[in-house]
Short mmCIF file of C-alpha atoms in Angstrom, two decimals:
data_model
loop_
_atom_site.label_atom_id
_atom_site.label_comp_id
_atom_site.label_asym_id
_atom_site.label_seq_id
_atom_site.Cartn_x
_atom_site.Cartn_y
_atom_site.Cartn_z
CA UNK A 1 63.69 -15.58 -66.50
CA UNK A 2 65.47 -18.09 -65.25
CA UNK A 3 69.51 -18.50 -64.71
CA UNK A 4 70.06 -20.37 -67.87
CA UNK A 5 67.44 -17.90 -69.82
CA UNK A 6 69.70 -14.92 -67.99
CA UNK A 7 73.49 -16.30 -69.32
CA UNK A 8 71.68 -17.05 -72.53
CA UNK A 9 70.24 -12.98 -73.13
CA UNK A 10 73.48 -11.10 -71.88
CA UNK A 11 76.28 -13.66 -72.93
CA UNK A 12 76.95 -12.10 -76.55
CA UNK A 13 76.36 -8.42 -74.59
CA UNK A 14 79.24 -9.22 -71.81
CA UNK A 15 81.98 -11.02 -74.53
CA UNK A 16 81.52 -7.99 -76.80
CA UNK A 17 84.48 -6.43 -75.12
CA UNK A 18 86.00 -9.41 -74.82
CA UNK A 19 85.87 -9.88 -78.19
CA UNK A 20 86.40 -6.24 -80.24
CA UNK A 21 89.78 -6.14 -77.87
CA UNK A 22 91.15 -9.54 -78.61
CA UNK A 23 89.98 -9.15 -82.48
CA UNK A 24 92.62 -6.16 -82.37
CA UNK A 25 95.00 -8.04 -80.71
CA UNK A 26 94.83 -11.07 -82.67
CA UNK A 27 95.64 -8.49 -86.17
CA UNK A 28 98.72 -6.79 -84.17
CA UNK A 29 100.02 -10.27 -82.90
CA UNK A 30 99.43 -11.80 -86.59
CA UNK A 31 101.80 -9.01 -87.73
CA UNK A 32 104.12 -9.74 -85.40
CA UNK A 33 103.45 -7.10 -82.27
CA UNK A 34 102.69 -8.30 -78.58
CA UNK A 35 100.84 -4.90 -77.12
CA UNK A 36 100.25 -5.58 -73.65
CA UNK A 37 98.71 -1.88 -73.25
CA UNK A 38 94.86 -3.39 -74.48
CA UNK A 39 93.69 -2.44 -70.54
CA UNK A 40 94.98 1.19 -70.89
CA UNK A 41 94.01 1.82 -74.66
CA UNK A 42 89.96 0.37 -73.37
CA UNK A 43 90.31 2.39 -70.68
CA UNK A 44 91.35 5.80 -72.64
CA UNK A 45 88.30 4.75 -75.42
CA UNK A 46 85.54 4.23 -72.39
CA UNK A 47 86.51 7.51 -70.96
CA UNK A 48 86.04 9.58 -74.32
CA UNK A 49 83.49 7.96 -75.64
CA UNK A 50 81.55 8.46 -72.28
CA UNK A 51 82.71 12.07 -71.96
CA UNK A 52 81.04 12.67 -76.00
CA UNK A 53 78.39 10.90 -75.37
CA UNK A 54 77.55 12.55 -71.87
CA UNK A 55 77.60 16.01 -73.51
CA UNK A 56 75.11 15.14 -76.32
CA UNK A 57 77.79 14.10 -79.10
CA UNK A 58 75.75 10.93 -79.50
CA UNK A 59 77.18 7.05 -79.06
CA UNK A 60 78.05 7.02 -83.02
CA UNK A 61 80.70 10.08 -82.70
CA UNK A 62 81.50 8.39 -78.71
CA UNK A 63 82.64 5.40 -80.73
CA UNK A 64 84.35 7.28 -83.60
CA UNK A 65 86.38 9.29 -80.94
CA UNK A 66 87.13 6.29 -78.88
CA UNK A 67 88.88 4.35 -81.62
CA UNK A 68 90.67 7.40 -82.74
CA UNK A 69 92.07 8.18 -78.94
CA UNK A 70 93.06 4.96 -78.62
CA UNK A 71 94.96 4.45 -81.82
CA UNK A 72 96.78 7.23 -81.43
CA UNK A 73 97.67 6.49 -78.17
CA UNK A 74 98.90 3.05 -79.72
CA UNK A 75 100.56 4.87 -82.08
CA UNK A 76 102.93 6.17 -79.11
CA UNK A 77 103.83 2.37 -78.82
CA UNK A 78 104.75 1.85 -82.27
CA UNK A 79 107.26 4.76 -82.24
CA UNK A 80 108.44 3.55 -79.14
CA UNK A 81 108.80 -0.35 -80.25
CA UNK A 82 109.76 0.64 -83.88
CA UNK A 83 111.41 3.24 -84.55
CA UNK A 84 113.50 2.96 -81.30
CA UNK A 85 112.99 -1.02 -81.24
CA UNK A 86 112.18 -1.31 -77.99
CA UNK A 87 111.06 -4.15 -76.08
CA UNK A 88 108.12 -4.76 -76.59
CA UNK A 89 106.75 -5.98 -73.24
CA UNK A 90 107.83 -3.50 -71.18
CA UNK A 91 107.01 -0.45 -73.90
CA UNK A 92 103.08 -1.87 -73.47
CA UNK A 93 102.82 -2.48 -69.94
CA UNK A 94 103.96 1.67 -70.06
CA UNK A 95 101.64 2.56 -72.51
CA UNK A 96 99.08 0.58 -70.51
CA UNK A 97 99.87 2.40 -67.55
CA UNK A 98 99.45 5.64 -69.21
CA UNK A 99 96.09 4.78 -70.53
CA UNK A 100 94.48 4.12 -67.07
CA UNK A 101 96.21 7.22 -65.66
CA UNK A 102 95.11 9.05 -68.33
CA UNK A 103 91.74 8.09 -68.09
CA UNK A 104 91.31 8.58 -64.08
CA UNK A 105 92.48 11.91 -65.29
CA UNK A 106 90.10 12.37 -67.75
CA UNK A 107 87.24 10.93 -66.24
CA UNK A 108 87.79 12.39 -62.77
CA UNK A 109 84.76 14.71 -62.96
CA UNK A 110 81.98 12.54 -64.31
CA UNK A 111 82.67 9.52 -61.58
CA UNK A 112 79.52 7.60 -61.06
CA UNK A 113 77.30 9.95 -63.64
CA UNK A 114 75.07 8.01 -66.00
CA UNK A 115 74.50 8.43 -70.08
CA UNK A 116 71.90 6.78 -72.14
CA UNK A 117 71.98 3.02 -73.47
CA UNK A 118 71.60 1.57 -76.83
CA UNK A 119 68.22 -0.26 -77.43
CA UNK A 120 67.99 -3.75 -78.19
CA UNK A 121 67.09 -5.21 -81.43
CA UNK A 122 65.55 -8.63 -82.13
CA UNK A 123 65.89 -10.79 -84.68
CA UNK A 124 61.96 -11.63 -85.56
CA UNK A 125 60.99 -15.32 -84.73
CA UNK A 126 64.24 -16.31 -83.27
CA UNK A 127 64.14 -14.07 -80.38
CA UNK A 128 60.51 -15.90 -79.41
CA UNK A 129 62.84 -19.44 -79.21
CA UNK A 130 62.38 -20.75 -75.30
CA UNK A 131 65.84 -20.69 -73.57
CA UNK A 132 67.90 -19.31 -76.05
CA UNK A 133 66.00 -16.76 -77.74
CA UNK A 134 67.82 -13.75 -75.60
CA UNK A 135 70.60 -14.40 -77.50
CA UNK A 136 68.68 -13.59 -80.96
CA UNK A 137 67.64 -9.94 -78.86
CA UNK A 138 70.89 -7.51 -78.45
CA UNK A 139 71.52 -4.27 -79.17
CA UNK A 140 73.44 -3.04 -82.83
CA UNK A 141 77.18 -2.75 -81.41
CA UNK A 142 76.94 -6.53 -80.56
CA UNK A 143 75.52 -7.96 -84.44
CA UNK A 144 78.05 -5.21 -86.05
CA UNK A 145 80.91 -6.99 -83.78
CA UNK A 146 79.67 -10.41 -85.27
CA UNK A 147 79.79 -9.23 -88.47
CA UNK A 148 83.27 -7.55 -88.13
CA UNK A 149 84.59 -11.05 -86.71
CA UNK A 150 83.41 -13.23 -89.46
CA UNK A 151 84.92 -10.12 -92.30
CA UNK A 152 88.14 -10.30 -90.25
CA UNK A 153 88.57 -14.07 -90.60
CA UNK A 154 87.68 -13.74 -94.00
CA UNK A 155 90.38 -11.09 -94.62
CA UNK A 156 93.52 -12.85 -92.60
CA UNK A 157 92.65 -16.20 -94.26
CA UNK A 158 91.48 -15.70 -97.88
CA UNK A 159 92.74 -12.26 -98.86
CA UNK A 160 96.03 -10.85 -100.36
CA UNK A 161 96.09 -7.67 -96.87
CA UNK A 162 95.54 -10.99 -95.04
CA UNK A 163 98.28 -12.99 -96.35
CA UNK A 164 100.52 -9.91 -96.02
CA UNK A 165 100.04 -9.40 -92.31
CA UNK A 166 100.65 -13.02 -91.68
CA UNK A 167 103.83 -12.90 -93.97
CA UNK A 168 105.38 -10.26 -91.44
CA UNK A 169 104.57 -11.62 -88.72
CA UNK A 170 106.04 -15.69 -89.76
CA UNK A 171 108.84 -14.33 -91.35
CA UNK A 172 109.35 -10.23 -91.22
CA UNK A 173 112.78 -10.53 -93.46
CA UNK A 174 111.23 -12.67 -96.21
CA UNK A 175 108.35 -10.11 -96.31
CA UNK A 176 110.86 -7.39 -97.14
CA UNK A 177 113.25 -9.21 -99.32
CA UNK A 178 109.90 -9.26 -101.86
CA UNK A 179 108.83 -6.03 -101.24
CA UNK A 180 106.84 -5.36 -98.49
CA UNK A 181 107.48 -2.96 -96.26
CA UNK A 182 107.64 -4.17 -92.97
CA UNK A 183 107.52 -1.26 -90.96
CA UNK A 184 104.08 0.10 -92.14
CA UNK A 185 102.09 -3.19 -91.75
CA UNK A 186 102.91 -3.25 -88.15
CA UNK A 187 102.26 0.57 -87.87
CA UNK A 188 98.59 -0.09 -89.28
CA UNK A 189 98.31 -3.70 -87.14
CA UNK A 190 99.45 -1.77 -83.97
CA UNK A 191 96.83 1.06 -85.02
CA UNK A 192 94.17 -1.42 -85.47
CA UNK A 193 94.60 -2.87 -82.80
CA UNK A 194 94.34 0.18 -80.78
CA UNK A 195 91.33 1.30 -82.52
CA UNK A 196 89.51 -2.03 -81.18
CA UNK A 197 90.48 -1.38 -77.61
CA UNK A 198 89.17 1.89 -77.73
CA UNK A 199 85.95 0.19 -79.51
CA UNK A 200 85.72 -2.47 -76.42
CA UNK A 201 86.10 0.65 -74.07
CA UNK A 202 82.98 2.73 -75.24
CA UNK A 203 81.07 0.07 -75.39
CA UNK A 204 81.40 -1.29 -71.49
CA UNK A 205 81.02 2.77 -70.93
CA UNK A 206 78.36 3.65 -73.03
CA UNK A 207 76.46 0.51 -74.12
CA UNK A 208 76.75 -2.22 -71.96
CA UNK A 209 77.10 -0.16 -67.98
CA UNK A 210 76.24 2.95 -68.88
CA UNK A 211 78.20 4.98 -66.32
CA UNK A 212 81.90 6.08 -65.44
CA UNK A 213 83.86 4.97 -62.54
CA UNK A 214 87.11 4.87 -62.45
CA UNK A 215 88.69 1.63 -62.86
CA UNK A 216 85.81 -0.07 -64.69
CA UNK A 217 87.73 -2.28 -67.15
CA UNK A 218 87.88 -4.53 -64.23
CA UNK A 219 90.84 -6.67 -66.35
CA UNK A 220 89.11 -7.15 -69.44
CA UNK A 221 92.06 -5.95 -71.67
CA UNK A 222 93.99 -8.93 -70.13
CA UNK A 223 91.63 -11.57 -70.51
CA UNK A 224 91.59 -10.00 -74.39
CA UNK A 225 94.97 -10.97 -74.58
CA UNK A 226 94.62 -14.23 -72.82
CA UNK A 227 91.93 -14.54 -75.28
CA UNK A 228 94.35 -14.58 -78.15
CA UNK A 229 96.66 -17.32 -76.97
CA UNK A 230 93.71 -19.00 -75.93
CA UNK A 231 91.99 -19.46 -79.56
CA UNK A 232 95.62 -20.01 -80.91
CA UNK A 233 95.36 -17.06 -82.95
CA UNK A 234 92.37 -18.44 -84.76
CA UNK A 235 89.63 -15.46 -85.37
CA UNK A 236 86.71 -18.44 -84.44
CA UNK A 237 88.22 -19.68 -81.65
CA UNK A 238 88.74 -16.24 -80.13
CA UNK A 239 85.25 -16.08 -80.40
CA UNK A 240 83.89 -18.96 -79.19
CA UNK A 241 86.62 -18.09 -76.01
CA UNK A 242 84.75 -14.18 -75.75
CA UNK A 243 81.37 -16.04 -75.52
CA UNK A 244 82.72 -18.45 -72.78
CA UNK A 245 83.80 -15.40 -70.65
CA UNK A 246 81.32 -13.53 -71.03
CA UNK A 247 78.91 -16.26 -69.68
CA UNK A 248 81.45 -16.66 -67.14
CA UNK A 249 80.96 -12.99 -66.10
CA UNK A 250 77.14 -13.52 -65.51
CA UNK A 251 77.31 -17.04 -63.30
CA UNK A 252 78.11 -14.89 -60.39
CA UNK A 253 74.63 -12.80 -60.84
CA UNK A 254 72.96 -15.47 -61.65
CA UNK A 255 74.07 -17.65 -58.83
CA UNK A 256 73.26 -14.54 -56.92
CA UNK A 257 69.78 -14.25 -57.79
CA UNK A 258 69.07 -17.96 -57.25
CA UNK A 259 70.20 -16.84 -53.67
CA UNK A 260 73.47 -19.58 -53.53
CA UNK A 261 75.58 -18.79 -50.71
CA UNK A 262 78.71 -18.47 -52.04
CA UNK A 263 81.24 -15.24 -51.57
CA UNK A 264 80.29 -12.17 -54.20
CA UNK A 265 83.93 -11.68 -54.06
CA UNK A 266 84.52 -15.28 -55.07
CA UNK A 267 82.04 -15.07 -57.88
CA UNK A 268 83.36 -12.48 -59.67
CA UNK A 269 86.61 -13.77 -59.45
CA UNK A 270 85.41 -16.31 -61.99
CA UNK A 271 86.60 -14.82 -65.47
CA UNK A 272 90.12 -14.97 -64.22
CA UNK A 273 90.25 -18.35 -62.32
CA UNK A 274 88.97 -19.51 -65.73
CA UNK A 275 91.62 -17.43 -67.78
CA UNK A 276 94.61 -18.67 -65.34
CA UNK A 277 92.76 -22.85 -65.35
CA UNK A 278 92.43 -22.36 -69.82
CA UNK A 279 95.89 -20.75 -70.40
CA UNK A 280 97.47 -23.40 -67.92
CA UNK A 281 95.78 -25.66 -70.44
CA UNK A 282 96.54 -24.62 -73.71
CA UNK A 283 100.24 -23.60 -72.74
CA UNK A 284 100.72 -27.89 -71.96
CA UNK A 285 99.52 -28.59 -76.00
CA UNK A 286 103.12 -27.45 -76.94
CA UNK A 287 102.12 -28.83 -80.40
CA UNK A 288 99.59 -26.65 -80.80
CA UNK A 289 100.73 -23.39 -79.54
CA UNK A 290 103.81 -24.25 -82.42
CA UNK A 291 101.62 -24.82 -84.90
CA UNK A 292 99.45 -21.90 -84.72
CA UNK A 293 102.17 -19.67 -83.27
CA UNK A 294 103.08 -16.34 -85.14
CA UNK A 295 107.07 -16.70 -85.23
CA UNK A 296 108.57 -13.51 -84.79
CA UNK A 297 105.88 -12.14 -82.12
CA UNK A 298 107.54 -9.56 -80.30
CA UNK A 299 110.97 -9.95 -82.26
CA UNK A 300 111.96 -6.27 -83.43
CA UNK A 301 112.67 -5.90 -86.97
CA UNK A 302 116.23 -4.70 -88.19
CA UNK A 303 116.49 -4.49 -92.31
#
């Protein structure tokens, strides 16, 4: 297998966290939420669904537990954000925080143990395609995140839940004047979201690295929320942005294994040169960002 072959097999595998994170995002920005906790809600998900998983509960219940964990934990953010209204940024940078630290806690006595992966599954004649046909050969987390992408852009642009979220996040007090209550379609945006992190988590855990060590989010949560601003809220966009990481992510093995001589700590630096280099871009389009832009993100909400 060759370099290209290699980026080509594992791309989908290594934007799948990427992608479940920023998919959650993208539903608690549309209502109108900026959660900057995605790093410690992945975190607190990898953790538990490595600890089930570890102890026989299998990487169905891992997942289950995972996105329950980490919603609840989001949860703690939505009291804190609205029923006290408080700022937003700083309320999920602290219930980032508290993720991580609860998941070093957590996780303390299974550093560097090992659980079972998922096996592949291959799409039959597409996976035999030269160059590309890895990317017709992954395992079932990464086609049930395809599918959950494509039903989520169908829901925020063609349904009446869709329209709703939107509606609070553009214009919260408009939402409410007709009926809507504002308050509870953040609450379940802000628990969806969560639920996704904690989705993203088990997966690098359990799926993708099968191990625990402490720490081993590495900064996707933040590139999930770059990831956001970088497909200007658009569900295809975000996705097309998770692949491009993710094949980021796996230039520095595979310039490895063609033996270049460049830095290892250089190469994996790549995902976030790239995140600083595309947000530097995006934020010049002014245009764009407006046009796109939810309107009241991270406004609170007074009736």
């Amino acid at each position: 297998m060759n370099a290209i072959e290699f980026i080509f097999a594992g791309m989908l595998a290594a934007a799948t966290p990427f992608l479940l994170a920023a998919l959650g995002e993208l539903v608690a920005e549309r209502a109108g939420v900026l959660n900057l906790g995605v790093e410690g809600l992945m975190a607190l998900g990898a953790v538990l669904a490595f600890i089930i998983v570890y102890h026989g509960g299998g990487h169905f219940l891992g997942f289950i537990v995972a996105g329950l964990g980490s919603a609840a934990l989001s949860l703690l953010f939505a009291l804190v954000t609205l029923g006290f209204r408080a700022n937003q940024v700083a309320a999920g940078l602290a219930i980032g925080i508290l993720g991580q630290g609860l998941s070093a806690l957590f996780g303390k006595t299974y550093e560097s143990l090992t659980v079972k992966g998922l096996p592949k599954l291959a799409l039959p004649a597409l996976s035999e395609l030269p160059v590309i046909g890895g990317l017709f050969i992954q395992d079932v987390v990464v086609w049930i995140s395809l599918a959950a992408t494509l039903a989520l852009w169908a829901i925020l642009a063609y349904t009446k839940l869709g329209l709703i979220v939107r509606a609070v996040g553009e214009n919260p007090k408009a939402a409410h004047a007709i009926g809507y209550s504002v308050i509870s379609v953040r609450i379940f945006a802000i628990a969806f979201g969560g639920a996704m992190a904690g989705f993203a988590g088990a997966y690098a855990a359990v799926v993708y690295t099968p191990l625990w060590a402490d720490g081993m989010i590495a900064g996707r949560g933040w590139i999930a929320i770059a990831l956001v601003v970088f497909g200007t809220w658009l569900t295809g966009r975000i996705f097309l942005g998770a692949c491009l990481f993710g094949a980021v992510s796996l230039m520095g093995l595979a310039a490895q294994a063609t033996g270049l001589d460049v830095p290892s700590q250089l190469l994996s630096s790549l995902p976030y040169l790239v995140t600083i280099i595309v947000l530097g871009i995006i934020s010049a389009d002014r245009r764009l960002l407006k046009l796109n832009g939810v309107a009241s993100l991270g406004e609170p909400f007074e009736r």
